[in-house]
CSV table of C-alpha atoms in Angstrom, one decimal:
chain,number,residue,atom,x,y,z
G,1,MET,CA,7.4,-12.9,-12.4
G,2,PRO,CA,5.0,-11.4,-15.0
G,3,LEU,CA,2.8,-8.7,-13.3
G,4,TYR,CA,-1.0,-8.6,-14.3
G,5,ARG,CA,-1.4,-4.9,-13.0
G,6,ASP,CA,0.2,-2.1,-12.2
G,7,PHE,CA,-1.5,0.4,-10.1
G,8,SER,CA,1.2,2.4,-8.6
G,9,ASP,CA,1.7,6.2,-7.9
G,10,ASP,CA,3.6,9.0,-6.1
G,11,ASN,CA,3.2,7.7,-2.7
G,12,ALA,CA,3.1,4.3,-3.2
G,13,THR,CA,4.0,0.7,-5.4
G,14,ILE,CA,0.7,-1.3,-5.5
G,15,LEU,CA,1.1,-4.9,-8.1
G,16,VAL,CA,-1.3,-7.3,-9.0
G,17,TRP,CA,-0.2,-10.8,-10.0
G,18,LYS,CA,-2.7,-13.2,-11.5
G,19,TYR,CA,-1.6,-16.9,-10.7
G,20,ASP,CA,0.0,-18.9,-13.6
G,21,GLU,CA,0.9,-22.7,-13.3
G,22,SER,CA,4.0,-22.2,-14.6
G,23,GLU,CA,5.4,-19.9,-12.2
G,24,GLU,CA,7.3,-21.9,-9.2
G,25,LEU,CA,6.2,-21.1,-5.5
G,26,ASP,CA,8.7,-22.5,-3.4
G,27,ILE,CA,7.3,-22.5,0.5
G,28,ASN,CA,11.1,-22.8,1.7
G,29,GLU,CA,12.1,-20.0,-0.2
G,30,LEU,CA,9.3,-17.7,0.2
G,31,LEU,CA,7.7,-18.0,3.8
G,32,GLU,CA,8.9,-16.7,7.0
G,33,THR,CA,9.8,-19.0,9.6
G,34,GLU,CA,7.8,-16.5,12.0
G,35,ASN,CA,4.6,-17.9,9.9
G,36,ALA,CA,4.9,-21.6,9.2
G,37,GLU,CA,2.8,-22.3,12.1
G,38,LYS,CA,-0.2,-19.7,10.9
G,39,VAL,CA,-0.3,-21.0,7.6
G,40,LYS,CA,-0.4,-25.1,8.0
G,41,ASP,CA,-3.6,-25.4,8.0
G,42,TYR,CA,-4.6,-23.2,5.2
G,43,HIS,CA,-6.1,-24.8,2.0
G,44,PRO,CA,-3.6,-25.4,-1.0
G,45,LYS,CA,-5.0,-22.1,-3.1
G,46,LYS,CA,-4.9,-20.0,0.2
G,47,LEU,CA,-1.4,-21.1,0.9
G,48,GLN,CA,-0.8,-20.1,-2.8
G,49,GLU,CA,-2.0,-17.1,-2.2
G,50,VAL,CA,0.2,-16.3,0.8
G,51,LEU,CA,3.2,-17.2,-1.7
G,52,MET,CA,2.2,-15.1,-4.4
G,53,VAL,CA,2.0,-12.2,-2.2
G,54,ARG,CA,5.7,-12.8,-0.9
G,55,LYS,CA,7.1,-13.1,-4.2
G,56,LEU,CA,5.7,-10.1,-5.4
G,57,LEU,CA,7.4,-8.6,-1.8
G,58,LYS,CA,10.9,-10.5,-3.0
G,59,GLY,CA,10.8,-8.2,-6.2
G,60,LEU,CA,9.9,-4.9,-4.4
G,61,LYS,CA,12.1,-5.5,-1.4
G,62,PRO,CA,14.3,-8.5,-1.3
G,63,HIS,CA,15.7,-8.0,2.3
G,64,SER,CA,11.7,-7.4,4.1
G,65,LYS,CA,9.4,-9.7,5.7
G,66,ILE,CA,6.0,-9.4,6.2
G,67,LEU,CA,5.3,-10.2,9.6
G,68,TYR,CA,1.8,-10.1,11.9
G,69,LYS,CA,1.1,-8.3,14.8
G,70,GLU,CA,-2.8,-9.1,16.2
G,71,ARG,CA,-3.2,-10.2,12.4
G,72,GLU,CA,-2.3,-6.8,10.9
G,73,PRO,CA,0.8,-7.3,8.6
G,74,PHE,CA,3.6,-5.6,9.0
G,75,LEU,CA,7.2,-5.3,7.1
G,76,SER,CA,10.5,-6.0,8.9
G,77,PRO,CA,12.5,-3.6,9.4
G,78,LYS,CA,9.7,-1.3,9.5
G,79,ASP,CA,10.7,1.1,6.9
G,80,ALA,CA,7.2,1.2,5.0
G,81,GLU,CA,3.8,1.1,5.5
G,82,ILE,CA,2.3,-2.2,3.9
G,83,SER,CA,-1.2,-3.7,2.7
G,84,ILE,CA,-1.7,-7.0,1.3
G,85,THR,CA,-5.1,-8.3,-0.5
G,86,HIS,CA,-5.7,-11.9,-2.7
G,87,SER,CA,-8.8,-13.8,-4.1
G,88,PHE,CA,-7.7,-16.5,-6.1
G,89,PRO,CA,-6.2,-16.4,-8.6
G,90,PHE,CA,-4.8,-12.9,-7.9
G,91,ALA,CA,-2.7,-11.3,-5.4
G,92,ALA,CA,-2.3,-7.9,-4.5
G,93,ILE,CA,0.9,-6.1,-2.1
G,94,ALA,CA,0.8,-2.2,-1.7
G,95,VAL,CA,4.5,-0.4,-0.3
G,96,SER,CA,3.8,3.0,0.8
G,97,LYS,CA,5.5,5.8,2.5
G,98,ASN,CA,1.7,6.5,4.1
G,99,LYS,CA,-0.9,4.2,6.0
G,100,ILE,CA,-2.5,2.0,2.9
G,101,GLY,CA,-5.5,-0.1,2.3
G,102,ILE,CA,-6.2,-2.5,-0.7
G,103,ASP,CA,-8.6,-4.7,-1.5
G,104,ILE,CA,-9.6,-7.3,-3.8
G,105,GLU,CA,-13.4,-8.8,-4.5
G,106,LYS,CA,-14.9,-10.8,-7.0
G,107,PHE,CA,-18.4,-9.1,-8.6
G,108,ASN,CA,-21.0,-11.7,-6.8
G,109,PRO,CA,-25.1,-11.1,-6.7
G,110,LYS,CA,-24.5,-13.3,-3.6
G,111,ILE,CA,-23.9,-9.8,-1.9
G,112,LEU,CA,-27.3,-8.8,-1.9
G,113,ARG,CA,-27.9,-11.6,1.0
G,114,VAL,CA,-25.4,-9.7,3.1
G,115,ILE,CA,-26.4,-6.0,2.7
G,116,ASP,CA,-27.3,-5.6,6.5
G,117,LYS,CA,-24.1,-6.4,7.5
G,118,PHE,CA,-21.9,-3.6,6.3
G,119,THR,CA,-24.7,-1.0,5.3
G,120,TYR,CA,-27.8,1.1,6.8
G,121,GLU,CA,-30.7,1.9,5.0
G,122,ASN,CA,-30.4,5.1,4.8
G,123,GLU,CA,-26.8,4.4,2.7
G,124,ARG,CA,-28.6,3.0,-0.1
G,125,GLY,CA,-30.5,5.9,-2.0
G,126,PHE,CA,-28.3,6.5,-4.4
G,127,ILE,CA,-27.9,2.6,-5.7
G,128,PRO,CA,-29.3,1.5,-8.6
G,129,GLU,CA,-31.6,-2.0,-8.5
G,130,ASP,CA,-30.3,-3.3,-11.9
G,131,ASN,CA,-26.8,-2.8,-10.7
G,132,ALA,CA,-27.1,-3.1,-7.2
G,133,PRO,CA,-24.6,-6.0,-6.8
G,134,ALA,CA,-21.8,-4.1,-8.3
G,135,PHE,CA,-22.5,-1.1,-5.7
G,136,TYR,CA,-22.8,-2.8,-2.9
G,137,THR,CA,-19.3,-5.3,-4.0
G,138,ILE,CA,-17.2,-1.3,-4.2
G,139,ILE,CA,-18.9,-0.3,-0.6
G,140,TRP,CA,-17.7,-3.4,0.8
G,141,SER,CA,-14.5,-3.7,-0.7
G,142,VAL,CA,-13.9,0.4,-0.1
G,143,LYS,CA,-15.0,-0.3,3.5
G,144,GLU,CA,-12.2,-3.5,4.1
G,145,SER,CA,-9.7,-1.1,2.5
G,146,MET,CA,-10.5,1.3,5.3
G,147,TYR,CA,-10.6,-1.1,7.5
G,148,LYS,CA,-6.9,-2.0,6.9
G,149,ILE,CA,-6.0,1.5,7.7
G,150,HIS,CA,-7.7,1.7,11.0
G,151,HIS,CA,-7.3,-2.1,11.7
G,152,SER,CA,-8.9,-3.4,15.1
G,153,LYS,CA,-9.5,0.4,16.5
G,154,TYR,CA,-12.8,0.1,15.0
G,155,TRP,CA,-14.7,-3.4,13.9
G,156,SER,CA,-17.9,-2.7,12.7
G,157,LEU,CA,-17.6,-2.1,8.9
G,158,LYS,CA,-21.5,-0.8,9.5
G,159,LYS,CA,-21.1,1.5,12.2
G,160,ASN,CA,-17.9,2.9,11.9
G,161,TYR,CA,-17.0,3.5,7.8
G,162,GLU,CA,-19.3,5.5,5.2
G,163,VAL,CA,-19.2,5.2,1.5
G,164,LYS,CA,-20.4,8.6,0.3
G,165,PRO,CA,-23.1,8.4,-2.9
G,166,PHE,CA,-21.0,7.6,-6.2
G,167,GLU,CA,-21.3,6.8,-10.0
G,168,LEU,CA,-19.9,4.5,-11.7
G,169,LYS,CA,-18.2,6.5,-14.2
G,170,HIS,CA,-16.4,8.6,-11.5
G,171,LEU,CA,-14.9,5.9,-9.6
G,172,HIS,CA,-11.2,7.3,-8.7
G,173,LYS,CA,-12.4,9.4,-5.9
G,174,ILE,CA,-15.0,8.2,-3.6
G,175,SER,CA,-15.5,10.1,-0.4
G,176,CYS,CA,-15.8,7.8,2.8
G,177,ARG,CA,-14.6,8.1,6.2
G,178,VAL,CA,-13.8,5.9,9.3
G,179,TYR,CA,-15.7,7.6,12.5
G,180,ASP,CA,-17.5,7.6,15.9
G,181,ASP,CA,-18.9,9.8,17.9
G,182,GLN,CA,-15.9,12.1,18.3
G,183,PHE,CA,-14.0,11.3,15.4
G,184,SER,CA,-14.4,11.6,11.4
G,185,ASP,CA,-11.1,10.3,9.1
G,186,GLU,CA,-11.9,11.3,5.5
G,187,PHE,CA,-10.4,9.8,2.4
G,188,LYS,CA,-10.8,9.5,-1.1
G,189,ALA,CA,-11.0,5.9,-2.4
G,190,ARG,CA,-10.1,4.8,-5.7
G,191,VAL,CA,-11.6,1.8,-7.3
G,192,GLU,CA,-10.3,0.0,-10.7
G,193,PHE,CA,-12.1,-3.2,-12.4
G,194,PHE,CA,-10.4,-6.7,-14.1
G,195,ASP,CA,-11.7,-9.5,-15.2
G,196,ASP,CA,-15.0,-9.2,-12.9
G,197,TYR,CA,-13.0,-7.9,-9.7
G,198,CYS,CA,-13.4,-4.6,-8.0
G,199,PHE,CA,-9.6,-3.8,-7.0
G,200,THR,CA,-10.4,-0.4,-4.4
G,201,ILE,CA,-7.2,1.8,-3.1
G,202,VAL,CA,-7.4,4.0,0.2
G,203,GLU,CA,-4.4,6.2,0.8
G,204,GLU,CA,-4.2,8.1,3.8
């Protein structure tokens, strides 16, 4: 299976695949029986994304399954941490020693319509008006990646997740955090660009 990108590091294997019509995705071979009910009403493209992630996993850990607990994916047997993401025609998987979150988002000016849902006004002072969609897409994607590390514990991307000011020329160590009144967990996010998409990685 031809990979599109490999962003692996010392702690994690992080792979991105771009859909190729010549690649066979056999649902009977790839999908776990435990997830058959979950995907039965999926749109064909979403189902392809799910199967792409499974095919990536088969290449890394052929005897492992991706199962879910309260919508959070985990490996069975649980001998590593996992994060998955997809946005057709891309799908990606991260398998790590530590907790990890990955996310892929397409750059789209429509994100400006929803910035109030995931940022406060005082978070926006560093964002240049002429390139606002790119900055907000990165912020959204970094927060989504952090959410995958703290899944279900903190639900509000606006209230419990913060991305510190950054520049587009320095995207490999963006300071960010998950927090509440008594707690703050600090991270460094890594952001990559390809094909009008933003791909973010946050590792514990």
